[in-house]
């Protein structure tokens, strides 16, 4: 961040950020949803999750969470997604999703998650990169919660998506070091690895996407370096409302 001010009346004044930025005037409190999965609460992911929640709340934003491990979220999609039935003979999920949208027929666990997405201005996903993608529980959350009719469909996708005007950001950790995630390097370009999530999930339902927060190889770092990364993340989050969306790129 190159500079910032808080006006005397408590409203935010003008900000310019070092990264891709937009000018912020009078931006008020944001509603932030943090969706998090890791099987170990004391993990570095757990520390990043708590850093995000505490920092955003301290900055005056409203924070809600989906701690998928803590909730015991069931990631396996099926008829249990619904309280209603359109076709009892053949399960076609998107047909049942459209029917549930029209009849208020989502199961309570799915309805609660969709409502949180509808509520938020900014959604953050905190997770470890597993097999170049989302860990299964978070992927299953997307499978069950991004329901046709309610979150996309009828031409309401991408730039016309249901969640237009909202922002999303991935916050992830890797096992590999940063130098392994460059174009032509050992694992290749991290932007390309994340594109199916950025483009095929988040932008598909209408979100603008902020630059991902990536903690490369926390296991390889010293305790001091890890603490510094948490401090850097907190520092970024204190100006997050001023960041401009990134160009996700094309396939
Ligand atoms: C199935 C599977 C698939 C995988 N696929 C990939 C892949 O495709 N690409 C890839 O790069 N990696 C992959 N990995 C590795 C994985 O991404 C990393 O192990 C993970 O991202 C590391 O994050 P963590 O939160 O689990 O770290 P942890 O091991 O939980 O934490 C690292 C260190 O941080 C410490 N720590 C916790 N809290 C704090 C704090 N507040 N301050 C300072 N230190 C703290 C912990 O004590 C620990 O020493 C895979 C792993 C699995 C199991």
PDB file of C-alpha atoms and ligand atoms in Angstrom:
ATOM      1  CA  UNK A   1       0.000   0.000   0.000  1.00  0.00           C
ATOM      2  CA  UNK A   2       1.432   3.376  -0.899  1.00  0.00           C
ATOM      3  CA  UNK A   3      -0.828   5.508   1.213  1.00  0.00           C
ATOM      4  CA  UNK A   4      -4.182   5.838   2.875  1.00  0.00           C
ATOM      5  CA  UNK A   5      -6.246   7.860   5.201  1.00  0.00           C
ATOM      6  CA  UNK A   6      -9.232   7.524   7.425  1.00  0.00           C
ATOM      7  CA  UNK A   7     -11.398  10.611   7.425  1.00  0.00           C
ATOM      8  CA  UNK A   8     -12.207  12.169  10.799  1.00  0.00           C
ATOM      9  CA  UNK A   9     -15.811  11.067  10.517  1.00  0.00           C
ATOM     10  CA  UNK A  10     -14.671   7.448  10.435  1.00  0.00           C
ATOM     11  CA  UNK A  11     -15.414   6.992   6.746  1.00  0.00           C
ATOM     12  CA  UNK A  12     -12.628   5.822   4.521  1.00  0.00           C
ATOM     13  CA  UNK A  13     -10.929   8.460   2.460  1.00  0.00           C
ATOM     14  CA  UNK A  14      -8.815   8.050  -0.661  1.00  0.00           C
ATOM     15  CA  UNK A  15      -6.566   5.023  -0.980  1.00  0.00           C
ATOM     16  CA  UNK A  16      -4.023   3.975  -3.590  1.00  0.00           C
ATOM     17  CA  UNK A  17      -2.664   0.444  -3.413  1.00  0.00           C
ATOM     18  CA  UNK A  18       0.638  -0.855  -4.714  1.00  0.00           C
ATOM     19  CA  UNK A  19      -1.007  -3.770  -6.508  1.00  0.00           C
ATOM     20  CA  UNK A  20      -3.730  -3.377  -9.163  1.00  0.00           C
ATOM     21  CA  UNK A  21      -5.853  -0.756  -7.526  1.00  0.00           C
ATOM     22  CA  UNK A  22      -8.869   1.430  -7.828  1.00  0.00           C
ATOM     23  CA  UNK A  23      -9.576   4.695  -6.092  1.00  0.00           C
ATOM     24  CA  UNK A  24     -11.704   4.274  -3.005  1.00  0.00           C
ATOM     25  CA  UNK A  25     -13.951   7.008  -1.785  1.00  0.00           C
ATOM     26  CA  UNK A  26     -16.397   6.643   1.036  1.00  0.00           C
ATOM     27  CA  UNK A  27     -16.406   2.870   0.901  1.00  0.00           C
ATOM     28  CA  UNK A  28     -18.240   1.588   3.901  1.00  0.00           C
ATOM     29  CA  UNK A  29     -18.298  -1.696   5.741  1.00  0.00           C
ATOM     30  CA  UNK A  30     -18.024  -4.836   3.607  1.00  0.00           C
ATOM     31  CA  UNK A  31     -19.780  -8.100   4.284  1.00  0.00           C
ATOM     32  CA  UNK A  32     -17.150 -10.814   4.013  1.00  0.00           C
ATOM     33  CA  UNK A  33     -17.701 -14.562   3.856  1.00  0.00           C
ATOM     34  CA  UNK A  34     -14.639 -16.718   4.571  1.00  0.00           C
ATOM     35  CA  UNK A  35     -15.020 -20.323   3.433  1.00  0.00           C
ATOM     36  CA  UNK A  36     -12.256 -22.505   4.872  1.00  0.00           C
ATOM     37  CA  UNK A  37     -11.270 -26.144   4.829  1.00  0.00           C
ATOM     38  CA  UNK A  38      -8.339 -27.895   6.462  1.00  0.00           C
ATOM     39  CA  UNK A  39      -8.508 -31.025   8.608  1.00  0.00           C
ATOM     40  CA  UNK A  40      -6.173 -29.569  11.289  1.00  0.00           C
ATOM     41  CA  UNK A  41      -7.200 -26.328  13.050  1.00  0.00           C
ATOM     42  CA  UNK A  42      -3.551 -25.655  14.124  1.00  0.00           C
ATOM     43  CA  UNK A  43      -2.368 -25.802  10.490  1.00  0.00           C
ATOM     44  CA  UNK A  44      -0.988 -22.783   8.665  1.00  0.00           C
ATOM     45  CA  UNK A  45      -4.316 -22.662   6.814  1.00  0.00           C
ATOM     46  CA  UNK A  46      -6.014 -22.422  10.182  1.00  0.00           C
ATOM     47  CA  UNK A  47      -3.716 -19.517  11.079  1.00  0.00           C
ATOM     48  CA  UNK A  48      -4.506 -17.756   7.775  1.00  0.00           C
ATOM     49  CA  UNK A  49      -8.232 -18.283   8.344  1.00  0.00           C
ATOM     50  CA  UNK A  50      -8.083 -16.771  11.827  1.00  0.00           C
ATOM     51  CA  UNK A  51      -5.865 -13.926  10.589  1.00  0.00           C
ATOM     52  CA  UNK A  52      -8.445 -13.061   7.930  1.00  0.00           C
ATOM     53  CA  UNK A  53     -11.423 -13.200  10.285  1.00  0.00           C
ATOM     54  CA  UNK A  54      -9.747 -11.184  13.036  1.00  0.00           C
ATOM     55  CA  UNK A  55      -8.200  -8.584  10.724  1.00  0.00           C
ATOM     56  CA  UNK A  56     -11.357  -7.950   8.733  1.00  0.00           C
ATOM     57  CA  UNK A  57     -13.501  -7.706  11.859  1.00  0.00           C
ATOM     58  CA  UNK A  58     -10.994  -5.309  13.468  1.00  0.00           C
ATOM     59  CA  UNK A  59     -11.150  -3.173  10.300  1.00  0.00           C
ATOM     60  CA  UNK A  60     -14.890  -2.814  10.818  1.00  0.00           C
ATOM     61  CA  UNK A  61     -16.114  -5.304   8.247  1.00  0.00           C
ATOM     62  CA  UNK A  62     -18.869  -7.800   8.960  1.00  0.00           C
ATOM     63  CA  UNK A  63     -17.506 -11.348   8.822  1.00  0.00           C
ATOM     64  CA  UNK A  64     -19.301 -14.673   8.460  1.00  0.00           C
ATOM     65  CA  UNK A  65     -17.589 -18.011   8.055  1.00  0.00           C
ATOM     66  CA  UNK A  66     -18.035 -21.495   6.713  1.00  0.00           C
ATOM     67  CA  UNK A  67     -15.464 -23.642   8.509  1.00  0.00           C
ATOM     68  CA  UNK A  68     -16.252 -26.755   6.505  1.00  0.00           C
ATOM     69  CA  UNK A  69     -14.200 -29.152   8.654  1.00  0.00           C
ATOM     70  CA  UNK A  70     -15.529 -27.692  11.887  1.00  0.00           C
ATOM     71  CA  UNK A  71     -19.097 -27.876  10.535  1.00  0.00           C
ATOM     72  CA  UNK A  72     -18.606 -31.442   9.357  1.00  0.00           C
ATOM     73  CA  UNK A  73     -19.886 -30.284   5.962  1.00  0.00           C
ATOM     74  CA  UNK A  74     -20.991 -33.214   3.811  1.00  0.00           C
ATOM     75  CA  UNK A  75     -19.453 -32.700   0.333  1.00  0.00           C
ATOM     76  CA  UNK A  76     -21.255 -35.524  -1.502  1.00  0.00           C
ATOM     77  CA  UNK A  77     -24.015 -34.317  -3.795  1.00  0.00           C
ATOM     78  CA  UNK A  78     -27.328 -36.175  -4.184  1.00  0.00           C
ATOM     79  CA  UNK A  79     -31.036 -36.107  -3.390  1.00  0.00           C
ATOM     80  CA  UNK A  80     -30.199 -34.943   0.129  1.00  0.00           C
ATOM     81  CA  UNK A  81     -29.512 -31.481  -1.414  1.00  0.00           C
ATOM     82  CA  UNK A  82     -33.285 -31.022  -1.670  1.00  0.00           C
ATOM     83  CA  UNK A  83     -36.473 -31.220   0.337  1.00  0.00           C
ATOM     84  CA  UNK A  84     -38.419 -31.350  -2.941  1.00  0.00           C
ATOM     85  CA  UNK A  85     -38.504 -33.899  -5.776  1.00  0.00           C
ATOM     86  CA  UNK A  86     -39.117 -33.115  -9.432  1.00  0.00           C
ATOM     87  CA  UNK A  87     -38.400 -36.541 -10.919  1.00  0.00           C
ATOM     88  CA  UNK A  88     -38.374 -39.501  -8.488  1.00  0.00           C
ATOM     89  CA  UNK A  89     -37.304 -41.955 -11.230  1.00  0.00           C
ATOM     90  CA  UNK A  90     -34.147 -40.361 -12.573  1.00  0.00           C
ATOM     91  CA  UNK A  91     -31.835 -38.059 -10.629  1.00  0.00           C
ATOM     92  CA  UNK A  92     -30.698 -35.156 -12.772  1.00  0.00           C
ATOM     93  CA  UNK A  93     -29.138 -32.703 -10.339  1.00  0.00           C
ATOM     94  CA  UNK A  94     -29.552 -29.531 -12.377  1.00  0.00           C
ATOM     95  CA  UNK A  95     -33.271 -30.274 -12.962  1.00  0.00           C
ATOM     96  CA  UNK A  96     -33.760 -30.791  -9.221  1.00  0.00           C
ATOM     97  CA  UNK A  97     -31.750 -27.609  -8.527  1.00  0.00           C
ATOM     98  CA  UNK A  98     -33.994 -25.555 -10.814  1.00  0.00           C
ATOM     99  CA  UNK A  99     -37.060 -27.085  -9.199  1.00  0.00           C
ATOM    100  CA  UNK A 100     -35.712 -26.364  -5.717  1.00  0.00           C
ATOM    101  CA  UNK A 101     -35.054 -22.766  -6.789  1.00  0.00           C
ATOM    102  CA  UNK A 102     -38.703 -22.377  -7.842  1.00  0.00           C
ATOM    103  CA  UNK A 103     -40.186 -24.200  -4.848  1.00  0.00           C
ATOM    104  CA  UNK A 104     -37.856 -23.070  -2.059  1.00  0.00           C
ATOM    105  CA  UNK A 105     -36.764 -26.680  -1.831  1.00  0.00           C
ATOM    106  CA  UNK A 106     -33.090 -26.663  -0.873  1.00  0.00           C
ATOM    107  CA  UNK A 107     -32.068 -28.700   2.164  1.00  0.00           C
ATOM    108  CA  UNK A 108     -31.256 -26.477   5.185  1.00  0.00           C
ATOM    109  CA  UNK A 109     -27.464 -26.987   4.964  1.00  0.00           C
ATOM    110  CA  UNK A 110     -27.423 -25.908   1.295  1.00  0.00           C
ATOM    111  CA  UNK A 111     -29.892 -23.058   1.779  1.00  0.00           C
ATOM    112  CA  UNK A 112     -27.728 -21.673   4.594  1.00  0.00           C
ATOM    113  CA  UNK A 113     -24.600 -21.660   2.417  1.00  0.00           C
ATOM    114  CA  UNK A 114     -26.341 -20.088  -0.587  1.00  0.00           C
ATOM    115  CA  UNK A 115     -27.784 -17.405   1.694  1.00  0.00           C
ATOM    116  CA  UNK A 116     -24.280 -16.567   2.948  1.00  0.00           C
ATOM    117  CA  UNK A 117     -23.041 -16.108  -0.625  1.00  0.00           C
ATOM    118  CA  UNK A 118     -26.033 -13.923  -1.462  1.00  0.00           C
ATOM    119  CA  UNK A 119     -25.306 -11.866   1.665  1.00  0.00           C
ATOM    120  CA  UNK A 120     -21.594 -11.189   1.110  1.00  0.00           C
ATOM    121  CA  UNK A 121     -19.779  -8.493  -0.863  1.00  0.00           C
ATOM    122  CA  UNK A 122     -16.476 -10.387  -0.753  1.00  0.00           C
ATOM    123  CA  UNK A 123     -15.963 -14.150  -0.523  1.00  0.00           C
ATOM    124  CA  UNK A 124     -12.580 -15.611   0.463  1.00  0.00           C
ATOM    125  CA  UNK A 125     -11.724 -19.322   0.089  1.00  0.00           C
ATOM    126  CA  UNK A 126      -8.934 -20.545   2.409  1.00  0.00           C
ATOM    127  CA  UNK A 127      -7.493 -23.949   1.509  1.00  0.00           C
ATOM    128  CA  UNK A 128      -4.357 -26.033   0.858  1.00  0.00           C
ATOM    129  CA  UNK A 129      -3.658 -26.731  -2.832  1.00  0.00           C
ATOM    130  CA  UNK A 130      -4.280 -30.453  -3.320  1.00  0.00           C
ATOM    131  CA  UNK A 131      -3.488 -32.118  -6.622  1.00  0.00           C
ATOM    132  CA  UNK A 132      -3.345 -28.709  -8.339  1.00  0.00           C
ATOM    133  CA  UNK A 133      -6.898 -27.951  -7.232  1.00  0.00           C
ATOM    134  CA  UNK A 134      -9.417 -27.597  -4.414  1.00  0.00           C
ATOM    135  CA  UNK A 135      -9.406 -30.236  -1.661  1.00  0.00           C
ATOM    136  CA  UNK A 136     -12.411 -32.536  -2.006  1.00  0.00           C
ATOM    137  CA  UNK A 137     -14.590 -31.046   0.725  1.00  0.00           C
ATOM    138  CA  UNK A 138     -14.302 -27.527  -0.694  1.00  0.00           C
ATOM    139  CA  UNK A 139     -14.910 -28.841  -4.215  1.00  0.00           C
ATOM    140  CA  UNK A 140     -17.950 -30.710  -2.886  1.00  0.00           C
ATOM    141  CA  UNK A 141     -19.187 -27.483  -1.278  1.00  0.00           C
ATOM    142  CA  UNK A 142     -19.047 -25.859  -4.724  1.00  0.00           C
ATOM    143  CA  UNK A 143     -20.757 -28.877  -6.337  1.00  0.00           C
ATOM    144  CA  UNK A 144     -23.670 -28.739  -3.905  1.00  0.00           C
ATOM    145  CA  UNK A 145     -23.985 -24.991  -3.241  1.00  0.00           C
ATOM    146  CA  UNK A 146     -23.463 -23.464  -6.712  1.00  0.00           C
ATOM    147  CA  UNK A 147     -26.931 -24.674  -7.744  1.00  0.00           C
ATOM    148  CA  UNK A 148     -28.483 -24.103 -11.150  1.00  0.00           C
ATOM    149  CA  UNK A 149     -31.341 -21.645 -11.101  1.00  0.00           C
ATOM    150  CA  UNK A 150     -30.299 -20.013  -7.843  1.00  0.00           C
ATOM    151  CA  UNK A 151     -26.624 -19.257  -8.624  1.00  0.00           C
ATOM    152  CA  UNK A 152     -26.469 -19.461 -12.440  1.00  0.00           C
ATOM    153  CA  UNK A 153     -28.541 -20.340 -15.481  1.00  0.00           C
ATOM    154  CA  UNK A 154     -30.933 -18.788 -17.980  1.00  0.00           C
ATOM    155  CA  UNK A 155     -28.078 -16.829 -19.524  1.00  0.00           C
ATOM    156  CA  UNK A 156     -26.986 -15.479 -16.130  1.00  0.00           C
ATOM    157  CA  UNK A 157     -23.327 -16.504 -16.310  1.00  0.00           C
ATOM    158  CA  UNK A 158     -19.929 -14.768 -16.479  1.00  0.00           C
ATOM    159  CA  UNK A 159     -20.399 -11.006 -17.078  1.00  0.00           C
ATOM    160  CA  UNK A 160     -24.182 -11.449 -16.648  1.00  0.00           C
ATOM    161  CA  UNK A 161     -23.742 -13.770 -13.674  1.00  0.00           C
ATOM    162  CA  UNK A 162     -26.021 -13.890 -10.663  1.00  0.00           C
ATOM    163  CA  UNK A 163     -23.308 -12.574  -8.330  1.00  0.00           C
ATOM    164  CA  UNK A 164     -22.238  -9.596 -10.458  1.00  0.00           C
ATOM    165  CA  UNK A 165     -20.842  -6.807  -8.304  1.00  0.00           C
ATOM    166  CA  UNK A 166     -19.400  -9.190  -5.724  1.00  0.00           C
ATOM    167  CA  UNK A 167     -15.717 -10.049  -5.368  1.00  0.00           C
ATOM    168  CA  UNK A 168     -13.925 -13.280  -4.563  1.00  0.00           C
ATOM    169  CA  UNK A 169     -10.367 -14.142  -3.567  1.00  0.00           C
ATOM    170  CA  UNK A 170      -8.524 -17.424  -3.179  1.00  0.00           C
ATOM    171  CA  UNK A 171      -6.144 -17.705  -0.232  1.00  0.00           C
ATOM    172  CA  UNK A 172      -4.125 -20.877  -0.453  1.00  0.00           C
ATOM    173  CA  UNK A 173      -1.016 -22.661   0.641  1.00  0.00           C
ATOM    174  CA  UNK A 174       1.218 -24.963  -1.390  1.00  0.00           C
ATOM    175  CA  UNK A 175       3.773 -27.622  -0.673  1.00  0.00           C
ATOM    176  CA  UNK A 176       6.054 -26.480  -3.507  1.00  0.00           C
ATOM    177  CA  UNK A 177       8.150 -23.289  -3.429  1.00  0.00           C
ATOM    178  CA  UNK A 178       7.295 -20.147  -5.405  1.00  0.00           C
ATOM    179  CA  UNK A 179      10.034 -20.744  -8.001  1.00  0.00           C
ATOM    180  CA  UNK A 180       8.397 -24.076  -8.933  1.00  0.00           C
ATOM    181  CA  UNK A 181       5.156 -22.295  -9.844  1.00  0.00           C
ATOM    182  CA  UNK A 182       6.444 -20.049 -12.656  1.00  0.00           C
ATOM    183  CA  UNK A 183       5.805 -20.535 -16.390  1.00  0.00           C
ATOM    184  CA  UNK A 184       8.108 -23.310 -17.642  1.00  0.00           C
ATOM    185  CA  UNK A 185       9.246 -24.232 -14.134  1.00  0.00           C
ATOM    186  CA  UNK A 186       8.871 -27.543 -12.313  1.00  0.00           C
ATOM    187  CA  UNK A 187       5.116 -27.284 -11.619  1.00  0.00           C
ATOM    188  CA  UNK A 188       4.276 -24.529 -14.096  1.00  0.00           C
ATOM    189  CA  UNK A 189       2.347 -21.288 -14.024  1.00  0.00           C
ATOM    190  CA  UNK A 190       0.213 -20.911 -10.886  1.00  0.00           C
ATOM    191  CA  UNK A 191      -2.151 -18.567 -12.770  1.00  0.00           C
ATOM    192  CA  UNK A 192      -2.935 -21.387 -15.208  1.00  0.00           C
ATOM    193  CA  UNK A 193      -3.348 -23.898 -12.388  1.00  0.00           C
ATOM    194  CA  UNK A 194      -5.864 -21.648 -10.627  1.00  0.00           C
ATOM    195  CA  UNK A 195      -7.733 -20.616 -13.806  1.00  0.00           C
ATOM    196  CA  UNK A 196     -10.315 -23.429 -13.647  1.00  0.00           C
ATOM    197  CA  UNK A 197     -11.309 -22.140 -10.204  1.00  0.00           C
ATOM    198  CA  UNK A 198     -11.095 -18.440 -11.096  1.00  0.00           C
ATOM    199  CA  UNK A 199     -12.847 -18.760 -14.439  1.00  0.00           C
ATOM    200  CA  UNK A 200     -14.882 -21.974 -14.281  1.00  0.00           C
ATOM    201  CA  UNK A 201     -16.318 -21.435 -10.805  1.00  0.00           C
ATOM    202  CA  UNK A 202     -16.025 -17.858  -9.512  1.00  0.00           C
ATOM    203  CA  UNK A 203     -16.349 -15.821 -12.716  1.00  0.00           C
ATOM    204  CA  UNK A 204     -18.892 -18.321 -14.062  1.00  0.00           C
ATOM    205  CA  UNK A 205     -21.369 -17.289 -11.369  1.00  0.00           C
ATOM    206  CA  UNK A 206     -20.492 -13.614 -11.782  1.00  0.00           C
ATOM    207  CA  UNK A 207     -17.796 -12.812  -9.209  1.00  0.00           C
ATOM    208  CA  UNK A 208     -14.959 -10.427  -9.955  1.00  0.00           C
ATOM    209  CA  UNK A 209     -11.718 -12.063  -8.898  1.00  0.00           C
ATOM    210  CA  UNK A 210      -8.972 -10.452  -6.820  1.00  0.00           C
ATOM    211  CA  UNK A 211      -5.341 -11.540  -6.961  1.00  0.00           C
ATOM    212  CA  UNK A 212      -4.919 -14.784  -5.009  1.00  0.00           C
ATOM    213  CA  UNK A 213      -3.076 -14.754  -1.698  1.00  0.00           C
ATOM    214  CA  UNK A 214      -0.557 -17.593  -1.950  1.00  0.00           C
ATOM    215  CA  UNK A 215       1.587 -18.864   0.910  1.00  0.00           C
ATOM    216  CA  UNK A 216       4.118 -21.012  -0.920  1.00  0.00           C
ATOM    217  CA  UNK A 217       5.610 -23.895   1.034  1.00  0.00           C
ATOM    218  CA  UNK A 218       4.928 -22.849   4.628  1.00  0.00           C
ATOM    219  CA  UNK A 219       6.445 -26.142   5.777  1.00  0.00           C
ATOM    220  CA  UNK A 220       9.749 -25.066   4.218  1.00  0.00           C
ATOM    221  CA  UNK A 221       9.759 -21.697   5.993  1.00  0.00           C
ATOM    222  CA  UNK A 222      11.040 -20.675   9.387  1.00  0.00           C
ATOM    223  CA  UNK A 223       8.609 -19.731  12.114  1.00  0.00           C
ATOM    224  CA  UNK A 224       9.626 -16.085  11.704  1.00  0.00           C
ATOM    225  CA  UNK A 225       8.994 -16.189   7.963  1.00  0.00           C
ATOM    226  CA  UNK A 226       5.567 -17.719   8.536  1.00  0.00           C
ATOM    227  CA  UNK A 227       4.668 -15.059  11.087  1.00  0.00           C
ATOM    228  CA  UNK A 228       5.792 -12.396   8.597  1.00  0.00           C
ATOM    229  CA  UNK A 229       3.507 -13.926   5.946  1.00  0.00           C
ATOM    230  CA  UNK A 230       0.558 -13.737   8.297  1.00  0.00           C
ATOM    231  CA  UNK A 231       1.423 -10.104   9.031  1.00  0.00           C
ATOM    232  CA  UNK A 232       1.696  -9.354   5.286  1.00  0.00           C
ATOM    233  CA  UNK A 233      -1.689 -10.990   4.687  1.00  0.00           C
ATOM    234  CA  UNK A 234      -3.254  -8.929   7.473  1.00  0.00           C
ATOM    235  CA  UNK A 235      -1.721  -5.801   5.980  1.00  0.00           C
ATOM    236  CA  UNK A 236      -3.206  -6.598   2.574  1.00  0.00           C
ATOM    237  CA  UNK A 237      -6.633  -7.305   4.068  1.00  0.00           C
ATOM    238  CA  UNK A 238      -6.698  -3.885   5.755  1.00  0.00           C
ATOM    239  CA  UNK A 239      -6.933  -2.311   2.281  1.00  0.00           C
ATOM    240  CA  UNK A 240      -8.801  -5.080   0.459  1.00  0.00           C
ATOM    241  CA  UNK A 241     -11.838  -2.924  -0.276  1.00  0.00           C
ATOM    242  CA  UNK A 242      -9.691  -0.782  -2.555  1.00  0.00           C
ATOM    243  CA  UNK A 243      -8.312  -3.545  -4.748  1.00  0.00           C
ATOM    244  CA  UNK A 244      -9.311  -3.850  -8.389  1.00  0.00           C
ATOM    245  CA  UNK A 245     -10.191  -7.217  -9.938  1.00  0.00           C
ATOM    246  CA  UNK A 246      -7.471  -9.079 -11.809  1.00  0.00           C
ATOM    247  CA  UNK A 247      -7.458 -10.292 -15.405  1.00  0.00           C
ATOM    248  CA  UNK A 248      -7.960 -14.036 -15.014  1.00  0.00           C
ATOM    249  CA  UNK A 249      -6.781 -14.695 -18.562  1.00  0.00           C
ATOM    250  CA  UNK A 250      -8.001 -17.090 -21.222  1.00  0.00           C
ATOM    251  CA  UNK A 251      -7.399 -20.759 -21.957  1.00  0.00           C
TER     252      UNK A 251
HETATM  253  C1  LIG B   1      -3.618 -34.945  -0.910  1.00  0.00           C
HETATM  254  C2  LIG B   1      -2.579 -33.869  -1.017  1.00  0.00           C
HETATM  255  C3  LIG B   1      -2.342 -33.276  -2.236  1.00  0.00           C
HETATM  256  C4  LIG B   1      -1.404 -32.264  -2.365  1.00  0.00           C
HETATM  257  N1  LIG B   1      -1.219 -31.663  -3.585  1.00  0.00           N
HETATM  258  C5  LIG B   1      -0.333 -30.657  -3.698  1.00  0.00           C
HETATM  259  C6  LIG B   1      -0.144 -29.981  -4.948  1.00  0.00           C
HETATM  260  O1  LIG B   1      -0.805 -30.276  -5.966  1.00  0.00           O
HETATM  261  N2  LIG B   1       0.767 -28.980  -5.019  1.00  0.00           N
HETATM  262  C7  LIG B   1       1.501 -28.598  -3.918  1.00  0.00           C
HETATM  263  O2  LIG B   1       2.319 -27.658  -4.042  1.00  0.00           O
HETATM  264  N3  LIG B   1       1.339 -29.200  -2.713  1.00  0.00           N
HETATM  265  C8  LIG B   1       0.438 -30.209  -2.594  1.00  0.00           C
HETATM  266  N4  LIG B   1       0.242 -30.783  -1.366  1.00  0.00           N
HETATM  267  C9  LIG B   1       0.933 -30.203  -0.185  1.00  0.00           C
HETATM  268  C10 LIG B   1      -0.002 -29.207   0.544  1.00  0.00           C
HETATM  269  O3  LIG B   1      -0.477 -28.235  -0.350  1.00  0.00           O
HETATM  270  C11 LIG B   1       0.738 -28.520   1.695  1.00  0.00           C
HETATM  271  O4  LIG B   1       1.136 -29.518   2.611  1.00  0.00           O
HETATM  272  C12 LIG B   1      -0.130 -27.485   2.400  1.00  0.00           C
HETATM  273  O5  LIG B   1      -0.528 -26.483   1.496  1.00  0.00           O
HETATM  274  C13 LIG B   1       0.629 -26.825   3.538  1.00  0.00           C
HETATM  275  O6  LIG B   1      -0.262 -26.024   4.287  1.00  0.00           O
HETATM  276  P1  LIG B   1      -0.762 -26.508   5.740  1.00  0.00           P
HETATM  277  O7  LIG B   1      -1.707 -25.500   6.282  1.00  0.00           O
HETATM  278  O8  LIG B   1      -1.231 -27.916   5.678  1.00  0.00           O
HETATM  279  O9  LIG B   1       0.620 -26.425   6.514  1.00  0.00           O
HETATM  280  P2  LIG B   1       1.019 -27.077   7.943  1.00  0.00           P
HETATM  281  O10 LIG B   1       1.922 -28.232   7.678  1.00  0.00           O
HETATM  282  O11 LIG B   1      -0.188 -27.294   8.780  1.00  0.00           O
HETATM  283  O12 LIG B   1       1.809 -25.872   8.586  1.00  0.00           O
HETATM  284  C14 LIG B   1       3.129 -25.548   8.236  1.00  0.00           C
HETATM  285  C15 LIG B   1       3.812 -25.034   9.484  1.00  0.00           C
HETATM  286  O13 LIG B   1       3.186 -23.810   9.901  1.00  0.00           O
HETATM  287  C16 LIG B   1       3.120 -23.818  11.309  1.00  0.00           C
HETATM  288  N5  LIG B   1       2.152 -22.827  11.800  1.00  0.00           N
HETATM  289  C17 LIG B   1       0.829 -22.992  12.072  1.00  0.00           C
HETATM  290  N6  LIG B   1       0.316 -21.864  12.572  1.00  0.00           N
HETATM  291  C18 LIG B   1       1.314 -20.970  12.612  1.00  0.00           C
HETATM  292  C19 LIG B   1       1.387 -19.593  13.014  1.00  0.00           C
HETATM  293  N7  LIG B   1       0.351 -18.937  13.499  1.00  0.00           N
HETATM  294  N8  LIG B   1       2.573 -18.960  12.916  1.00  0.00           N
HETATM  295  C20 LIG B   1       3.668 -19.607  12.430  1.00  0.00           C
HETATM  296  N9  LIG B   1       3.651 -20.911  12.039  1.00  0.00           N
HETATM  297  C21 LIG B   1       2.479 -21.563  12.126  1.00  0.00           C
HETATM  298  C22 LIG B   1       2.780 -25.266  11.635  1.00  0.00           C
HETATM  299  O14 LIG B   1       3.027 -25.559  12.971  1.00  0.00           O
HETATM  300  C23 LIG B   1       3.708 -25.991  10.685  1.00  0.00           C
HETATM  301  O15 LIG B   1       4.984 -26.138  11.244  1.00  0.00           O
HETATM  302  C24 LIG B   1      -0.673 -31.823  -1.225  1.00  0.00           C
HETATM  303  C25 LIG B   1      -0.896 -32.445   0.017  1.00  0.00           C
HETATM  304  C26 LIG B   1      -1.835 -33.455   0.122  1.00  0.00           C
HETATM  305  C27 LIG B   1      -2.066 -34.083   1.474  1.00  0.00           C
END
